[in-house]
PDB file of C-alpha atoms in Angstrom:
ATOM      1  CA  UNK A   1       5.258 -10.544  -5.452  1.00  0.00           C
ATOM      2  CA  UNK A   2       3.405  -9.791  -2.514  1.00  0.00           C
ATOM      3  CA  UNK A   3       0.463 -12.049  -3.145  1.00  0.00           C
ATOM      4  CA  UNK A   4       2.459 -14.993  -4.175  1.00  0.00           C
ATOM      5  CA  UNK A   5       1.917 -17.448  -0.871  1.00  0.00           C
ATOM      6  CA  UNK A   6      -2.105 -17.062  -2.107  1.00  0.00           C
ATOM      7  CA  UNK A   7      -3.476 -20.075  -3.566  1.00  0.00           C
ATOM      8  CA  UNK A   8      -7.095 -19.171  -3.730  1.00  0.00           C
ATOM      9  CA  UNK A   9     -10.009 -17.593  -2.748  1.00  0.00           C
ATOM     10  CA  UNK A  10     -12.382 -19.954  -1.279  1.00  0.00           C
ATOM     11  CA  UNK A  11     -15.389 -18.087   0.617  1.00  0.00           C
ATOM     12  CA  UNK A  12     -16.862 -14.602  -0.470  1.00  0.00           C
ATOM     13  CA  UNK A  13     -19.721 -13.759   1.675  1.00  0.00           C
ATOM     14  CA  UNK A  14     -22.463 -11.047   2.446  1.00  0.00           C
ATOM     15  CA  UNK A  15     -22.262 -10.791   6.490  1.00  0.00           C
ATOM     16  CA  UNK A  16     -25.189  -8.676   7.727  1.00  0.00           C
ATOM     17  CA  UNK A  17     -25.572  -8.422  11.626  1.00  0.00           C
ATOM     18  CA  UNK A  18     -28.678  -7.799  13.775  1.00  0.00           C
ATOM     19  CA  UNK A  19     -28.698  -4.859  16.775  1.00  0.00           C
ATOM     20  CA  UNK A  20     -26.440  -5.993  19.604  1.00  0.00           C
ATOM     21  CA  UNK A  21     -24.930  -8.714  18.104  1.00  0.00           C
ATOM     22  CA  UNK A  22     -22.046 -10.366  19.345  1.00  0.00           C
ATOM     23  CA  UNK A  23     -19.666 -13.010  17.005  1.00  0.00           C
ATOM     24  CA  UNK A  24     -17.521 -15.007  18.901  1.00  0.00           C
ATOM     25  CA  UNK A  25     -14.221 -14.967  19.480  1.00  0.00           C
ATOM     26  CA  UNK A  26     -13.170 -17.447  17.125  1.00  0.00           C
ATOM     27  CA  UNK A  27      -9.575 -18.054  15.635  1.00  0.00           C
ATOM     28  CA  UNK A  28      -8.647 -17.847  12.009  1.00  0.00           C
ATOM     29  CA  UNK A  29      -7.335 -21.261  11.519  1.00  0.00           C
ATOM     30  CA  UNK A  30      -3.830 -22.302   9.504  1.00  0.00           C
ATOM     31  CA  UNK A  31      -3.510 -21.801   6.106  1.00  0.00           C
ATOM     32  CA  UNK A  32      -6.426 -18.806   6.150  1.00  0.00           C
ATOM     33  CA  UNK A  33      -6.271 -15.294   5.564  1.00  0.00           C
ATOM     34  CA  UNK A  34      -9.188 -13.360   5.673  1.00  0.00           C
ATOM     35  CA  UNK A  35     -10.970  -9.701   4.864  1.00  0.00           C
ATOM     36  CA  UNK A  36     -13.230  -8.138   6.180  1.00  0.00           C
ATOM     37  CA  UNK A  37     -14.956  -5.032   4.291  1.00  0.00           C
ATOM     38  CA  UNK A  38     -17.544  -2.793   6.021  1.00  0.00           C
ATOM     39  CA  UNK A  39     -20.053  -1.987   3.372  1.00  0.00           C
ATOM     40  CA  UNK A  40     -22.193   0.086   6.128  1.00  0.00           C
ATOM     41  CA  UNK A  41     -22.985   0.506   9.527  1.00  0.00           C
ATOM     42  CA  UNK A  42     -21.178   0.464  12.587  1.00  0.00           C
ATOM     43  CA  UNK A  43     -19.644  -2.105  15.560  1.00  0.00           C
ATOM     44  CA  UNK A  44     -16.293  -2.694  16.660  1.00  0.00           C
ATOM     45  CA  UNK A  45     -13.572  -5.805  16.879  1.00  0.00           C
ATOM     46  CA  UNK A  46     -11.734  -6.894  19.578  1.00  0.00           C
ATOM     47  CA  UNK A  47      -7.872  -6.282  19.229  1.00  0.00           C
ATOM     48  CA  UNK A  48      -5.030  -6.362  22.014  1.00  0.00           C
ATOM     49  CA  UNK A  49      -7.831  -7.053  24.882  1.00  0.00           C
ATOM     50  CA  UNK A  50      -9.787  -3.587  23.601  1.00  0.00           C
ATOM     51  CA  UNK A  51     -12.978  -2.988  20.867  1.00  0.00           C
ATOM     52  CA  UNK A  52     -11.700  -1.130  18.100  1.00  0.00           C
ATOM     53  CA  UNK A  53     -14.477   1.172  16.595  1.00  0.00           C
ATOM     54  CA  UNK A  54     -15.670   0.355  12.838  1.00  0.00           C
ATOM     55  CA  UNK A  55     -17.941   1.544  10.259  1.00  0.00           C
ATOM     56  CA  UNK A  56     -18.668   1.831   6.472  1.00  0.00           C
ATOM     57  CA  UNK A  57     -14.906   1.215   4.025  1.00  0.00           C
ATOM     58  CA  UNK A  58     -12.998  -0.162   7.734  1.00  0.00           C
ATOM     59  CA  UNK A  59     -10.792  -3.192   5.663  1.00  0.00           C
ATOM     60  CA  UNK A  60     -10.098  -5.186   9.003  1.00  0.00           C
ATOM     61  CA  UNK A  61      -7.321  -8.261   8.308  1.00  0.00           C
ATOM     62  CA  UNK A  62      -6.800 -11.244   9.934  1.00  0.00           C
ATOM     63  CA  UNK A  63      -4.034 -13.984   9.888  1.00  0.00           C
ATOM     64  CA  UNK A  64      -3.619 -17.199  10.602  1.00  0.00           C
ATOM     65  CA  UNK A  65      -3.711 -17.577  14.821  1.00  0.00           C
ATOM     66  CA  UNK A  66      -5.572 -14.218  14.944  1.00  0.00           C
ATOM     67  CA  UNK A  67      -9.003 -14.064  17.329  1.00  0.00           C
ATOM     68  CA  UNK A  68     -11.987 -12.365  15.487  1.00  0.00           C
ATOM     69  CA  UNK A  69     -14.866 -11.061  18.016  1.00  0.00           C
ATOM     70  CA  UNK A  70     -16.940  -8.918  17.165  1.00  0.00           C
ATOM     71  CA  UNK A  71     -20.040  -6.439  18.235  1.00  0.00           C
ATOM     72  CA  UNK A  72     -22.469  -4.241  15.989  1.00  0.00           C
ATOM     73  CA  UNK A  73     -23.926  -0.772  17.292  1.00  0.00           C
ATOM     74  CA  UNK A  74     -27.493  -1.102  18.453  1.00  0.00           C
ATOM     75  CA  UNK A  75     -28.726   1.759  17.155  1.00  0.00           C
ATOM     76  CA  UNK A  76     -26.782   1.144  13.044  1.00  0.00           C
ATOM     77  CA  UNK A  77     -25.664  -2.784  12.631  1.00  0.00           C
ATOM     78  CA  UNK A  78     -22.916  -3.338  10.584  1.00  0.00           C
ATOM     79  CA  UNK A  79     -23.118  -5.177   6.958  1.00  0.00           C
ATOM     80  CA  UNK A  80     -19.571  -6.655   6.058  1.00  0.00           C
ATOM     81  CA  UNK A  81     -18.210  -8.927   3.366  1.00  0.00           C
ATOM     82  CA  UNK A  82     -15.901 -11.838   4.170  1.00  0.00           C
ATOM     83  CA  UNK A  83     -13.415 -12.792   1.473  1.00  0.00           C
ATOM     84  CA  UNK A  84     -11.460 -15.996   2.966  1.00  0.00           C
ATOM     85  CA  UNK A  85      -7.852 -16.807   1.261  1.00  0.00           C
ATOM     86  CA  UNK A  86      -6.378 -20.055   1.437  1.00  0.00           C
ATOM     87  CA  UNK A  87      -2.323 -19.432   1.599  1.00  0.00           C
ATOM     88  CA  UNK A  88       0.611 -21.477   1.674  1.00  0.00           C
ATOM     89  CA  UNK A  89       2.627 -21.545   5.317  1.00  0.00           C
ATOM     90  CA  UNK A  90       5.126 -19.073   4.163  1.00  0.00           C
ATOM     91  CA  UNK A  91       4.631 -15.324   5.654  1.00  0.00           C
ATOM     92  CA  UNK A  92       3.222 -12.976   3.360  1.00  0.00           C
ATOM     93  CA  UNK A  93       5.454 -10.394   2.025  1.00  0.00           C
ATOM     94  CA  UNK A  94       3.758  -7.681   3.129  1.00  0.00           C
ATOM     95  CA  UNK A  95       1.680  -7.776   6.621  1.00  0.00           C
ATOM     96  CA  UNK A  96      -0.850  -5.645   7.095  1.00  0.00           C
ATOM     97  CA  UNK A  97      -2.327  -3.419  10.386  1.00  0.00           C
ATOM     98  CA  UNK A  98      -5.716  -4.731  11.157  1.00  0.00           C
ATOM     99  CA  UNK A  99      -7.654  -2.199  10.695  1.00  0.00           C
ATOM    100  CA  UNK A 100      -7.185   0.649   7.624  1.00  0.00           C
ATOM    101  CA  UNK A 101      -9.871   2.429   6.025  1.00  0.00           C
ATOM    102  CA  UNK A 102     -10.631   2.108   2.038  1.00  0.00           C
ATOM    103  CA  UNK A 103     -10.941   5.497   1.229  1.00  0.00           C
ATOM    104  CA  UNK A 104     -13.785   6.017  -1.864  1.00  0.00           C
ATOM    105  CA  UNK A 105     -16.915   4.518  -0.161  1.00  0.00           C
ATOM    106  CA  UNK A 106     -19.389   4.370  -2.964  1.00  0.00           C
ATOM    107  CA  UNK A 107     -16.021   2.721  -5.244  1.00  0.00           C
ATOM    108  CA  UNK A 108     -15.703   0.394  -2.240  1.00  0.00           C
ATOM    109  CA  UNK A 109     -18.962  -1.137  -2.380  1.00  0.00           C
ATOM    110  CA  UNK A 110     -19.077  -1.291  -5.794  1.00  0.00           C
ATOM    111  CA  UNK A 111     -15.865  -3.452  -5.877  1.00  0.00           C
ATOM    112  CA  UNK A 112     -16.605  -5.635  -3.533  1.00  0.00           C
ATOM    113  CA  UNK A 113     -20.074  -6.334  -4.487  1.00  0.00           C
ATOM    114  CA  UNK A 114     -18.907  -7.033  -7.961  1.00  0.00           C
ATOM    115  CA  UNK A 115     -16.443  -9.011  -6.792  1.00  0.00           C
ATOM    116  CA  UNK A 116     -18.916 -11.299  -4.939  1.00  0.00           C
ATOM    117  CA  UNK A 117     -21.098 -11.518  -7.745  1.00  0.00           C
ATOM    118  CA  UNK A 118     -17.977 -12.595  -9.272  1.00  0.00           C
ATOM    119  CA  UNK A 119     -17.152 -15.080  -7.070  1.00  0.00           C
ATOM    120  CA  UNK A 120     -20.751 -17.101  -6.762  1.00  0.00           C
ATOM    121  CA  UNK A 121     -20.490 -17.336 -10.839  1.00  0.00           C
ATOM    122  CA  UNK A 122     -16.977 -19.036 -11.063  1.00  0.00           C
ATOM    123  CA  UNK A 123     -15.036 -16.695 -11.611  1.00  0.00           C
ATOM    124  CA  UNK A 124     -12.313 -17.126  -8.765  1.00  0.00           C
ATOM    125  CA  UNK A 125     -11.357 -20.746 -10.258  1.00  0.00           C
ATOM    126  CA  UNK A 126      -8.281 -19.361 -11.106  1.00  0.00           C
ATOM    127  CA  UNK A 127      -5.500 -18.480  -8.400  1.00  0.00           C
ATOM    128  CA  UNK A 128      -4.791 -15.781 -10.751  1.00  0.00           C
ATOM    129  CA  UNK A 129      -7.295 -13.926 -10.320  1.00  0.00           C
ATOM    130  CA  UNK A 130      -7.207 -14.752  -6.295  1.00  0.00           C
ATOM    131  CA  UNK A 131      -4.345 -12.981  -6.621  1.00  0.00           C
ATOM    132  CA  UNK A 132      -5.172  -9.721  -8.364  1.00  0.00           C
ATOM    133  CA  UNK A 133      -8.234  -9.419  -5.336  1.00  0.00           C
ATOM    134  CA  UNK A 134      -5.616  -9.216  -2.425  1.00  0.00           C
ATOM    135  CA  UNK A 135      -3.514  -7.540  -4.564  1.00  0.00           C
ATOM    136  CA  UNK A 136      -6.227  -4.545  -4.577  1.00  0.00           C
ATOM    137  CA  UNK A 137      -6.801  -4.853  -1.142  1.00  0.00           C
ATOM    138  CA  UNK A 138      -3.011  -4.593  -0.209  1.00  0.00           C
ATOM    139  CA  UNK A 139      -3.260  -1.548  -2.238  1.00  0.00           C
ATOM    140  CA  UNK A 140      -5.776   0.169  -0.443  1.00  0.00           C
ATOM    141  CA  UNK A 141      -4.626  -0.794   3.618  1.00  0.00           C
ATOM    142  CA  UNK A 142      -1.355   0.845   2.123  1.00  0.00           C
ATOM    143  CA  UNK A 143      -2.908   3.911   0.733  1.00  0.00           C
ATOM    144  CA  UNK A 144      -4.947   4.266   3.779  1.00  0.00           C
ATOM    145  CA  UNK A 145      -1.829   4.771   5.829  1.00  0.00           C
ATOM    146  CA  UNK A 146      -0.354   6.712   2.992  1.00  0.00           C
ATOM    147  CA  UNK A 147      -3.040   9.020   3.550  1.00  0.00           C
ATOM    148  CA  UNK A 148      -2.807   9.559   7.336  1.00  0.00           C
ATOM    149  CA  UNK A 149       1.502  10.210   7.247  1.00  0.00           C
ATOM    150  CA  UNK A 150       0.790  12.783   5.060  1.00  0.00           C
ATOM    151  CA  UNK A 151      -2.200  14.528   6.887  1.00  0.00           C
ATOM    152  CA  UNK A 152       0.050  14.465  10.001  1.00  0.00           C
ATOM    153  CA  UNK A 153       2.923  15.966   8.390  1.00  0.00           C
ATOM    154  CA  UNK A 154       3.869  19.305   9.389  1.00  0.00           C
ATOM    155  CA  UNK A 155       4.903  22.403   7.548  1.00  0.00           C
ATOM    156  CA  UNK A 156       8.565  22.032   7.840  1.00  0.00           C
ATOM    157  CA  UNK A 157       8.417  18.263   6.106  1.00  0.00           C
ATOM    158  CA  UNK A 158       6.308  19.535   3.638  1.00  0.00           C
ATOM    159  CA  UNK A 159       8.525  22.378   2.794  1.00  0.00           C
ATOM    160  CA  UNK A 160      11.647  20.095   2.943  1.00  0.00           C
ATOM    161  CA  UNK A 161       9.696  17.746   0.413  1.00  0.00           C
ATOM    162  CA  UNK A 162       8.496  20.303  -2.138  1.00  0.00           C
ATOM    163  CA  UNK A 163      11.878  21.941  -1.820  1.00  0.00           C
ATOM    164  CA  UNK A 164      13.505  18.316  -2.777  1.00  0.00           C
ATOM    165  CA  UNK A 165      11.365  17.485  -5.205  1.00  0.00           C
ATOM    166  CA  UNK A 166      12.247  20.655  -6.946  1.00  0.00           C
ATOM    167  CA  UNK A 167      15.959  20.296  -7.035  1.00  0.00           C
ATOM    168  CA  UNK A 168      16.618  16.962  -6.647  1.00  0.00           C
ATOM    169  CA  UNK A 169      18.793  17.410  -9.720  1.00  0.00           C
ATOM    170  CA  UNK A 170      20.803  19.769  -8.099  1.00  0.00           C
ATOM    171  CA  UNK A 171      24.079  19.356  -6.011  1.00  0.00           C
ATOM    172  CA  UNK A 172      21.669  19.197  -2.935  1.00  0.00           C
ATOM    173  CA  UNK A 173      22.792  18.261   0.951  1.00  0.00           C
ATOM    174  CA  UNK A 174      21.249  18.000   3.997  1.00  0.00           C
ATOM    175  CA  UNK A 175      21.906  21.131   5.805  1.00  0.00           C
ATOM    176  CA  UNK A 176      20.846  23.261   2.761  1.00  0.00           C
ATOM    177  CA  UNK A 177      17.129  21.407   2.401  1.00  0.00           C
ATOM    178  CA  UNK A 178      17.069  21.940   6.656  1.00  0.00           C
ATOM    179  CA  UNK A 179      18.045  25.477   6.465  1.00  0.00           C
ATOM    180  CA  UNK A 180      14.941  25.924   3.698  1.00  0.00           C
ATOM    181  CA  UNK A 181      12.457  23.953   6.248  1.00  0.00           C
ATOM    182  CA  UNK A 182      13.750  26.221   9.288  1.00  0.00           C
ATOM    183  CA  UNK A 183      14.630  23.195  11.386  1.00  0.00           C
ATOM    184  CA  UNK A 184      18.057  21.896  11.995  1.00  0.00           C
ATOM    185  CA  UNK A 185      19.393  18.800  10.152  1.00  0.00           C
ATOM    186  CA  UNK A 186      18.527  16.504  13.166  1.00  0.00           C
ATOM    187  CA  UNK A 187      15.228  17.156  13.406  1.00  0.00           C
ATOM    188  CA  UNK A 188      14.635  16.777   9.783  1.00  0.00           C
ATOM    189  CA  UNK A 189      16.168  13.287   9.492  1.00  0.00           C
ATOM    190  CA  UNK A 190      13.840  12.540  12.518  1.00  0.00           C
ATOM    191  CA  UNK A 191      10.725  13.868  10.565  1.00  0.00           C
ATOM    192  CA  UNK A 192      11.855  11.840   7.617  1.00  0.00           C
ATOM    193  CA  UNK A 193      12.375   8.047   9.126  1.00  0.00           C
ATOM    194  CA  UNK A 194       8.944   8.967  11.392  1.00  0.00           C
ATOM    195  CA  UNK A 195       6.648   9.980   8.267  1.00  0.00           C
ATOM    196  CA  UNK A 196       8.483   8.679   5.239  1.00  0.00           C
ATOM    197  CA  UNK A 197      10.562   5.753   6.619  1.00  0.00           C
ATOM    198  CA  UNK A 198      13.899   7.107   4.384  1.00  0.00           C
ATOM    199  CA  UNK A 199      16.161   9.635   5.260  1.00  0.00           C
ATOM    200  CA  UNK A 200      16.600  12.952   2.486  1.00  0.00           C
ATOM    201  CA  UNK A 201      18.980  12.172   1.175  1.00  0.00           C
ATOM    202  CA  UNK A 202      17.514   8.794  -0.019  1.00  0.00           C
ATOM    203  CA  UNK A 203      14.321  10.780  -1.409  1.00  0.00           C
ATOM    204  CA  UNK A 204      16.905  12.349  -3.315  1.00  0.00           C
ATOM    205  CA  UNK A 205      18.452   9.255  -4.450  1.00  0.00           C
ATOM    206  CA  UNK A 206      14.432   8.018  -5.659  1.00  0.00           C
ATOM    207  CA  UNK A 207      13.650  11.592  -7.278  1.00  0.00           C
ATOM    208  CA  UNK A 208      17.005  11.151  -9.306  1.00  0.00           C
ATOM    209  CA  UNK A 209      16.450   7.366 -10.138  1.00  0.00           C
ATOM    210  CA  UNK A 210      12.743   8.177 -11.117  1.00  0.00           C
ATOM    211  CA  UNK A 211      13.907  11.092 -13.728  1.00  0.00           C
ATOM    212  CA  UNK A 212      16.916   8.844 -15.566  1.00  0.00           C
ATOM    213  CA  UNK A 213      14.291   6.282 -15.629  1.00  0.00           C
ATOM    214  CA  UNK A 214      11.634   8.642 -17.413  1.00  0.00           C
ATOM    215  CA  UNK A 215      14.532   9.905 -19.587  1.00  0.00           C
ATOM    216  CA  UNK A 216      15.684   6.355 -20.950  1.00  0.00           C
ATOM    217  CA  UNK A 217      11.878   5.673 -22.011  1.00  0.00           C
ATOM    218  CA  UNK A 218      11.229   8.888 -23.733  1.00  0.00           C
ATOM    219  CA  UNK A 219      14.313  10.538 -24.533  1.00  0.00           C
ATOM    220  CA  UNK A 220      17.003   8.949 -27.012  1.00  0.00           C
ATOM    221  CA  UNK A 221      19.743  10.886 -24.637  1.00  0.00           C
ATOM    222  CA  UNK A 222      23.233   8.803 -23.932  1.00  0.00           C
ATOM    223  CA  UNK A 223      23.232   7.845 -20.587  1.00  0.00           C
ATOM    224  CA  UNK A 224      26.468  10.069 -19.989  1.00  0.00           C
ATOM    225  CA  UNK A 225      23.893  12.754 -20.653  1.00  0.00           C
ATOM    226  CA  UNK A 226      20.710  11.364 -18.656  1.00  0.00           C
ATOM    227  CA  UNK A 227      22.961  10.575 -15.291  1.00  0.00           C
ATOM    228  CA  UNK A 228      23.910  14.431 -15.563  1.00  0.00           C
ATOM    229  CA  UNK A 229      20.419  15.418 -16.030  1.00  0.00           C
ATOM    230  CA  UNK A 230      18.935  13.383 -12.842  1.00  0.00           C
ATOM    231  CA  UNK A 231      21.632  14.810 -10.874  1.00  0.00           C
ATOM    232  CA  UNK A 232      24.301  11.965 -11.107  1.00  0.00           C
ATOM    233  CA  UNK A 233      27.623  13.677 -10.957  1.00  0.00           C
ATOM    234  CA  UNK A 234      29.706  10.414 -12.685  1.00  0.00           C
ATOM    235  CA  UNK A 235      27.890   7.672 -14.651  1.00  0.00           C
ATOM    236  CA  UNK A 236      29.732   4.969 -13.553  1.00  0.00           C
ATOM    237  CA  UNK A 237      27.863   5.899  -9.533  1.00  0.00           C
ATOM    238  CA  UNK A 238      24.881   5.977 -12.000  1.00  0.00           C
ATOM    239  CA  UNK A 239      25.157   2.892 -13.766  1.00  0.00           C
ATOM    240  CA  UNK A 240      26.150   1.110 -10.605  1.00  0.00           C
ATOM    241  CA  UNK A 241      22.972   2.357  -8.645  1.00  0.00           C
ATOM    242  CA  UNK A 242      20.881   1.907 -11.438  1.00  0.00           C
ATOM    243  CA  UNK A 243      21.414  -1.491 -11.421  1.00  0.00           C
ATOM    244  CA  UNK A 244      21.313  -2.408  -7.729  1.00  0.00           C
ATOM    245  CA  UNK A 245      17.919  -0.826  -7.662  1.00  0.00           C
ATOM    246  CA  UNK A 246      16.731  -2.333 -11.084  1.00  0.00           C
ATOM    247  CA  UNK A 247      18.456  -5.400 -11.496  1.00  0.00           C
ATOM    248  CA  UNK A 248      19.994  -4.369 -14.873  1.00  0.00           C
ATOM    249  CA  UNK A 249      21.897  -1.614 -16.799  1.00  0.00           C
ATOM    250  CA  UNK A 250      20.351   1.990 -18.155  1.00  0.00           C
ATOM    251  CA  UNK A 251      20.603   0.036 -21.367  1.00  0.00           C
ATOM    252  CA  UNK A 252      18.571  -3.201 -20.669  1.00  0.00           C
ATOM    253  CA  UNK A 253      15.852  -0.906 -19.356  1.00  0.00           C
ATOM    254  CA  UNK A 254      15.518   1.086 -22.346  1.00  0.00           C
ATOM    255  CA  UNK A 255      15.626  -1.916 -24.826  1.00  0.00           C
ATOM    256  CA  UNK A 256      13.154  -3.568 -22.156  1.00  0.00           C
ATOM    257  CA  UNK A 257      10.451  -0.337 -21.981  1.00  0.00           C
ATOM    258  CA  UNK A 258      11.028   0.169 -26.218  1.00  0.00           C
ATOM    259  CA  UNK A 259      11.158  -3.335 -27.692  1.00  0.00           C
ATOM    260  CA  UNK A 260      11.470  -3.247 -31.515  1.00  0.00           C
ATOM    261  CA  UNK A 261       7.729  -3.151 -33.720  1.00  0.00           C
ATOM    262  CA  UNK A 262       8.075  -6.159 -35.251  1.00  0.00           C
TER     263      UNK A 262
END
């Protein structure tokens, strides 16, 4: 769970700055993580000895150890709100770039305004719901960078993509998906681990795991028949990968996603 060293969110806070400001350096102190949401304007924070630039839906993260200084523009001061976590010692399980960019603007301010107003009436007593809040802002640091590997990709990953995604079923290898991008097998596993961190072949393995999955929830097929239709050639492999990547057998998982109507 990768909000699990989170024990609870103890400071939500409107942070509007004045032209020319300048905030600190100060250093996030053990046992804190905090968040930092532009909700408009524009300034930068320092990182590696240089200012980064920020403005309105920058999510800027800090962790324990980490300096925050800051500056606003003269000219368009930044508003920001603070969420501070308190967190156990253990690392987090996923760590995230300082600075991403939540990508809805208007949705951004409305969540995090709500979630202030949330805050100041109580609602936050509960870890759980501590939890859920970096939980959604995990989700959109990751999408952000989702969002800029795929606007950098180039024509021949996208055509070795759409050209797996369409056949993953099939008996497909490498050179065959290269020879349909027009670059040699090399380069594609190069594009691959750069932009998608996997190689094709393990895309192919996800595609395939993703279909048997959707066929064991909707389908009443044997699994003899639903490793043949994701493109498992023996369903022993099948059952074998299935559960090293699940935890459990075809089986478990249908009984699991049906349970009886009592």
């Amino acid at each position: 769970m990768i909000s699990q060293h989170v024990k609870k969110l103890f400071l939500a806070m409107r942070f509007p700055t004045s032209a020319d400001y300048h905030f600190g350096p100060r250093t996030i102190e053990p046992g804190v993580e905090e968040v930092e949401i532009m909700m408009r304007g524009r300034g930068a924070f320092e990182h590696n000895g240089e200012f980064v630039d920020i403005h309105a839906g920058s999510i800027v993260w800090f962790y324990p150890g980490d300096i925050v200084e800051a500056i606003t523009a003269k000219e368009n001061p930044y508003v920001t709100i603070v969420f501070r976590f308190a967190v156990t010692g253990s690392e987090p399980a996923v760590m995230r770039p300082r600075f991403t960019q939540w990508e809805d603007l208007a949705q951004c301010r409305r969540f995090c305004f709500d979630m202030l107003k949330r805050f100041h009436a109580g609602f936050f007593s509960d870890p759980y719901h501590a939890n859920c809040l970096y939980s959604r802002f995990i989700w959109e640091s990751m999408d952000s960078e989702n969002r800029q590997r795929q606007e950098s990709w180039s024509e021949p990953l996208e055509k070795a993509v759409d050209f797996i995604e369409q056949h993953f079923a099939e008996n497909l290898d490498v050179a065959a998906i290269a020879k349909h991008a027009g670059i040699s097998a090399s380069h594609l596993h190069l594009k691959f681990r750069e932009h998608l961190n996997c190689s094709p072949r393990q895309l192919v393995l996800r595609l395939r795991l993703a279909k048997a999955m959707e066929l064991l929830c909707t389908t009443d097929m044997q699994v003899k028949e639903i490793a043949g239709g994701a493109g498992f050639s023996d369903v022993n492999n099948f059952c074998k990968f299935f559960k090293q990547r699940t935890g459990g057998s075809p089986l478990e998982y249908r009984a699991q996603m049906n349970p009886p109507i009592k």
